[in-house]
Amino acid sequence: MSISMSHTEERATLTWRKIPAPPKYDVVRPRYRHAAATTHSRFASVSVTQSKLHQDFMPTPSQLLKHPLAAFSVVPRDAALFSAGAIAGAAAKTVTAPLDRIKLLMQAIAVIGKEEGIQGYWKGNLPQVIRVVPYSAVQLFAYEIYKKIFRGENGELSVVGRLAAGAFAGMTSTFITYPLDVLRLRLAVEPGYRTMSEVALGMLREEGFASFYRGLGPSLIAIAPYIAVNFCVFDLLKKSLPEKYQKRTETSILTAVLSASLATLTCYPLDTVRRQMQLKGTPYNTVFDALSGIVARDGVAGLYRGFVPNALKSLPNSSIKLTTYDIVKRLIAASEKEFQLITEENRIKHKNTNKQ
């Protein structure tokens, strides 16, 4: 039998239950953190629990209007981090769209501006943003998840753990969005197709579903060390700086450029192999075949073919993405702090009102 009584901030629950051992009785510890009292006897135990009425402490609409940053805390943290990754990817792709446009058309800035106007630099940017948003969101969100997984027993994340988190995050995002990357490359290099849907139908009809994942192996091998080095160096560089500099935007930009530069320089040959194996009719079946074939045909320099234009595009893109993500993460943390301050103020007011 149970009897419950509730008041403004207290709830008492009386529960009768038979205790089989007559000589000694175990002390029944309160399950809830704010238990007011616990008594025990041979036949019954009484527990009084005090629960905070969080709904009474929530910020009011007028408070949120005065402190709009706190409103972001209403969004679940995981959803906010996932959105932060999407925002970072979209911002990076949009800002660097002119560079990508120039590279694809192999034209000068003046020619594009003269023929198509300023909007010409962003022509075709929307499909690129649509492609990069899920990739960036999954990648940066997965990095946060894997960092939690690879933390040691003391809660610290080692350099190896940080590298592993970056590698797994890169492979996760690549695996999920890989078919979009293949379609984009086919659309760019194969004549006769106008849309991605046409490319997709042609691939299904002529090559089967497996063609959407052709070259996945080298892509995973290429992206894993790149993201591992990029994210790890970015985090460690920021962490090594004095705390007053860590939260500055210019610090994020500088560390992002340095980390992206190092990652691009060390991992570009694998990216060359990836692109070669994605092409239709490629003679290479494995990563080693592609490496040896490219070196035999073009020398070691062949592994770095297109490095300069690629670096001019990827370095700003990666730097802006990490910087934007870092800024949004700081905004999320600030919104949570502000939300907690308002909640605490409301709790104190509620408590004082009940005392009167």
PDB file of C-alpha atoms in Angstrom, residues 78-213:
ATOM      1  CA  ASP A  78      23.933  17.024 -29.302  1.00  0.00           C
ATOM      2  CA  ALA A  79      21.547  18.647 -31.772  1.00  0.00           C
ATOM      3  CA  ALA A  80      23.282  21.988 -31.241  1.00  0.00           C
ATOM      4  CA  LEU A  81      26.722  20.482 -31.915  1.00  0.00           C
ATOM      5  CA  PHE A  82      25.448  18.692 -35.015  1.00  0.00           C
ATOM      6  CA  SER A  83      23.965  21.977 -36.254  1.00  0.00           C
ATOM      7  CA  ALA A  84      27.251  23.726 -35.469  1.00  0.00           C
ATOM      8  CA  GLY A  85      29.064  21.327 -37.788  1.00  0.00           C
ATOM      9  CA  ALA A  86      26.516  21.945 -40.531  1.00  0.00           C
ATOM     10  CA  ILE A  87      26.823  25.723 -40.119  1.00  0.00           C
ATOM     11  CA  ALA A  88      30.616  25.483 -40.200  1.00  0.00           C
ATOM     12  CA  GLY A  89      30.611  23.451 -43.391  1.00  0.00           C
ATOM     13  CA  ALA A  90      28.111  25.721 -45.131  1.00  0.00           C
ATOM     14  CA  ALA A  91      30.021  28.855 -44.112  1.00  0.00           C
ATOM     15  CA  ALA A  92      33.339  27.441 -45.295  1.00  0.00           C
ATOM     16  CA  LYS A  93      31.942  26.324 -48.654  1.00  0.00           C
ATOM     17  CA  THR A  94      30.116  29.615 -49.244  1.00  0.00           C
ATOM     18  CA  VAL A  95      33.099  31.820 -48.396  1.00  0.00           C
ATOM     19  CA  THR A  96      35.449  29.796 -50.617  1.00  0.00           C
ATOM     20  CA  ALA A  97      32.964  29.338 -53.479  1.00  0.00           C
ATOM     21  CA  PRO A  98      34.721  31.912 -55.709  1.00  0.00           C
ATOM     22  CA  LEU A  99      38.012  29.983 -55.462  1.00  0.00           C
ATOM     23  CA  ASP A 100      36.283  26.735 -56.323  1.00  0.00           C
ATOM     24  CA  ARG A 101      34.498  28.347 -59.231  1.00  0.00           C
ATOM     25  CA  ILE A 102      37.758  29.747 -60.622  1.00  0.00           C
ATOM     26  CA  LYS A 103      39.476  26.400 -60.324  1.00  0.00           C
ATOM     27  CA  LEU A 104      36.705  24.466 -62.107  1.00  0.00           C
ATOM     28  CA  LEU A 105      36.409  26.876 -65.028  1.00  0.00           C
ATOM     29  CA  MET A 106      40.119  27.720 -65.233  1.00  0.00           C
ATOM     30  CA  GLN A 107      39.262  31.349 -65.878  1.00  0.00           C
ATOM     31  CA  ALA A 108      40.492  34.611 -64.450  1.00  0.00           C
ATOM     32  CA  ILE A 109      38.612  36.583 -61.821  1.00  0.00           C
ATOM     33  CA  ALA A 110      38.078  39.495 -64.176  1.00  0.00           C
ATOM     34  CA  VAL A 111      36.512  37.307 -66.898  1.00  0.00           C
ATOM     35  CA  ILE A 112      33.936  35.753 -64.569  1.00  0.00           C
ATOM     36  CA  GLY A 113      33.080  39.121 -63.087  1.00  0.00           C
ATOM     37  CA  LYS A 114      32.680  40.713 -66.516  1.00  0.00           C
ATOM     38  CA  GLU A 115      30.562  37.960 -68.048  1.00  0.00           C
ATOM     39  CA  GLU A 116      28.390  36.924 -65.110  1.00  0.00           C
ATOM     40  CA  GLY A 117      28.709  39.674 -62.528  1.00  0.00           C
ATOM     41  CA  ILE A 118      29.561  39.280 -58.869  1.00  0.00           C
ATOM     42  CA  GLN A 119      26.987  36.493 -58.466  1.00  0.00           C
ATOM     43  CA  GLY A 120      28.958  34.434 -60.985  1.00  0.00           C
ATOM     44  CA  TYR A 121      31.537  33.629 -58.337  1.00  0.00           C
ATOM     45  CA  TRP A 122      28.857  31.757 -56.384  1.00  0.00           C
ATOM     46  CA  LYS A 123      27.317  29.979 -59.370  1.00  0.00           C
ATOM     47  CA  GLY A 124      26.609  26.361 -58.473  1.00  0.00           C
ATOM     48  CA  ASN A 125      27.288  26.984 -54.786  1.00  0.00           C
ATOM     49  CA  LEU A 126      23.925  25.687 -53.528  1.00  0.00           C
ATOM     50  CA  PRO A 127      24.492  22.059 -54.668  1.00  0.00           C
ATOM     51  CA  GLN A 128      27.963  22.248 -53.116  1.00  0.00           C
ATOM     52  CA  VAL A 129      26.524  23.480 -49.818  1.00  0.00           C
ATOM     53  CA  ILE A 130      23.858  20.758 -49.881  1.00  0.00           C
ATOM     54  CA  ARG A 131      26.632  18.179 -50.310  1.00  0.00           C
ATOM     55  CA  VAL A 132      29.007  19.585 -47.709  1.00  0.00           C
ATOM     56  CA  VAL A 133      26.457  20.298 -44.957  1.00  0.00           C
ATOM     57  CA  PRO A 134      25.798  16.633 -44.007  1.00  0.00           C
ATOM     58  CA  TYR A 135      29.489  15.791 -44.447  1.00  0.00           C
ATOM     59  CA  SER A 136      30.679  18.579 -42.167  1.00  0.00           C
ATOM     60  CA  ALA A 137      27.897  18.054 -39.634  1.00  0.00           C
ATOM     61  CA  VAL A 138      28.560  14.312 -39.330  1.00  0.00           C
ATOM     62  CA  GLN A 139      32.331  14.796 -39.253  1.00  0.00           C
ATOM     63  CA  LEU A 140      32.502  17.431 -36.502  1.00  0.00           C
ATOM     64  CA  PHE A 141      29.721  15.860 -34.436  1.00  0.00           C
ATOM     65  CA  ALA A 142      31.343  12.421 -34.726  1.00  0.00           C
ATOM     66  CA  TYR A 143      34.646  13.940 -33.594  1.00  0.00           C
ATOM     67  CA  GLU A 144      33.001  15.086 -30.341  1.00  0.00           C
ATOM     68  CA  ILE A 145      31.502  11.622 -29.820  1.00  0.00           C
ATOM     69  CA  TYR A 146      34.756   9.773 -30.516  1.00  0.00           C
ATOM     70  CA  LYS A 147      36.690  12.089 -28.191  1.00  0.00           C
ATOM     71  CA  LYS A 148      34.397  10.949 -25.373  1.00  0.00           C
ATOM     72  CA  ILE A 149      34.931   7.309 -26.358  1.00  0.00           C
ATOM     73  CA  PHE A 150      38.739   7.556 -26.440  1.00  0.00           C
ATOM     74  CA  ARG A 151      39.146   9.448 -23.170  1.00  0.00           C
ATOM     75  CA  GLY A 152      41.214   7.621 -20.577  1.00  0.00           C
ATOM     76  CA  GLU A 153      40.028   6.550 -17.147  1.00  0.00           C
ATOM     77  CA  ASN A 154      41.200   9.887 -15.748  1.00  0.00           C
ATOM     78  CA  GLY A 155      39.026  11.758 -18.228  1.00  0.00           C
ATOM     79  CA  GLU A 156      42.032  13.063 -20.176  1.00  0.00           C
ATOM     80  CA  LEU A 157      42.389  12.658 -23.925  1.00  0.00           C
ATOM     81  CA  SER A 158      45.864  11.624 -25.047  1.00  0.00           C
ATOM     82  CA  VAL A 159      47.457  12.610 -28.348  1.00  0.00           C
ATOM     83  CA  VAL A 160      46.890   9.080 -29.660  1.00  0.00           C
ATOM     84  CA  GLY A 161      43.271   9.202 -28.520  1.00  0.00           C
ATOM     85  CA  ARG A 162      42.788  12.561 -30.198  1.00  0.00           C
ATOM     86  CA  LEU A 163      44.309  11.262 -33.443  1.00  0.00           C
ATOM     87  CA  ALA A 164      42.085   8.190 -33.295  1.00  0.00           C
ATOM     88  CA  ALA A 165      39.000  10.347 -32.717  1.00  0.00           C
ATOM     89  CA  GLY A 166      39.842  12.462 -35.761  1.00  0.00           C
ATOM     90  CA  ALA A 167      40.556   9.425 -37.930  1.00  0.00           C
ATOM     91  CA  PHE A 168      37.284   7.700 -37.038  1.00  0.00           C
ATOM     92  CA  ALA A 169      35.332  10.938 -37.462  1.00  0.00           C
ATOM     93  CA  GLY A 170      36.785  11.408 -40.943  1.00  0.00           C
ATOM     94  CA  MET A 171      36.013   7.836 -41.963  1.00  0.00           C
ATOM     95  CA  THR A 172      32.475   7.990 -40.554  1.00  0.00           C
ATOM     96  CA  SER A 173      31.560  11.139 -42.461  1.00  0.00           C
ATOM     97  CA  THR A 174      33.237   9.866 -45.646  1.00  0.00           C
ATOM     98  CA  PHE A 175      31.387   6.552 -45.570  1.00  0.00           C
ATOM     99  CA  ILE A 176      27.994   8.212 -45.059  1.00  0.00           C
ATOM    100  CA  THR A 177      28.370  10.876 -47.763  1.00  0.00           C
ATOM    101  CA  TYR A 178      30.672   9.045 -50.208  1.00  0.00           C
ATOM    102  CA  PRO A 179      28.067   8.468 -52.980  1.00  0.00           C
ATOM    103  CA  LEU A 180      27.510  12.248 -53.193  1.00  0.00           C
ATOM    104  CA  ASP A 181      31.246  12.781 -53.668  1.00  0.00           C
ATOM    105  CA  VAL A 182      31.382  10.199 -56.464  1.00  0.00           C
ATOM    106  CA  LEU A 183      28.394  11.790 -58.205  1.00  0.00           C
ATOM    107  CA  ARG A 184      29.965  15.252 -58.003  1.00  0.00           C
ATOM    108  CA  LEU A 185      33.233  14.012 -59.519  1.00  0.00           C
ATOM    109  CA  ARG A 186      31.457  12.121 -62.320  1.00  0.00           C
ATOM    110  CA  LEU A 187      29.340  15.192 -63.093  1.00  0.00           C
ATOM    111  CA  ALA A 188      32.470  17.313 -63.381  1.00  0.00           C
ATOM    112  CA  VAL A 189      34.572  15.021 -65.603  1.00  0.00           C
ATOM    113  CA  GLU A 190      32.102  13.026 -67.719  1.00  0.00           C
ATOM    114  CA  PRO A 191      30.407  14.809 -70.637  1.00  0.00           C
ATOM    115  CA  GLY A 192      26.754  14.387 -71.490  1.00  0.00           C
ATOM    116  CA  TYR A 193      25.291  14.683 -68.000  1.00  0.00           C
ATOM    117  CA  ARG A 194      23.505  17.750 -66.663  1.00  0.00           C
ATOM    118  CA  THR A 195      22.275  16.729 -63.240  1.00  0.00           C
ATOM    119  CA  MET A 196      23.298  14.384 -60.447  1.00  0.00           C
ATOM    120  CA  SER A 197      20.115  12.361 -60.947  1.00  0.00           C
ATOM    121  CA  GLU A 198      21.139  11.638 -64.554  1.00  0.00           C
ATOM    122  CA  VAL A 199      24.590  10.555 -63.391  1.00  0.00           C
ATOM    123  CA  ALA A 200      23.093   8.354 -60.671  1.00  0.00           C
ATOM    124  CA  LEU A 201      20.657   6.613 -63.018  1.00  0.00           C
ATOM    125  CA  GLY A 202      23.422   6.045 -65.568  1.00  0.00           C
ATOM    126  CA  MET A 203      25.712   4.526 -62.949  1.00  0.00           C
ATOM    127  CA  LEU A 204      22.974   2.230 -61.663  1.00  0.00           C
ATOM    128  CA  ARG A 205      22.070   1.085 -65.149  1.00  0.00           C
ATOM    129  CA  GLU A 206      25.587   0.558 -66.488  1.00  0.00           C
ATOM    130  CA  GLU A 207      27.744  -0.235 -63.449  1.00  0.00           C
ATOM    131  CA  GLY A 208      25.453  -1.266 -60.606  1.00  0.00           C
ATOM    132  CA  PHE A 209      25.082   0.007 -57.067  1.00  0.00           C
ATOM    133  CA  ALA A 210      28.678  -0.861 -56.139  1.00  0.00           C
ATOM    134  CA  SER A 211      29.897   1.944 -58.414  1.00  0.00           C
ATOM    135  CA  PHE A 212      28.715   4.497 -55.836  1.00  0.00           C
ATOM    136  CA  TYR A 213      31.358   3.169 -53.449  1.00  0.00           C
TER     137      TYR A 213
END
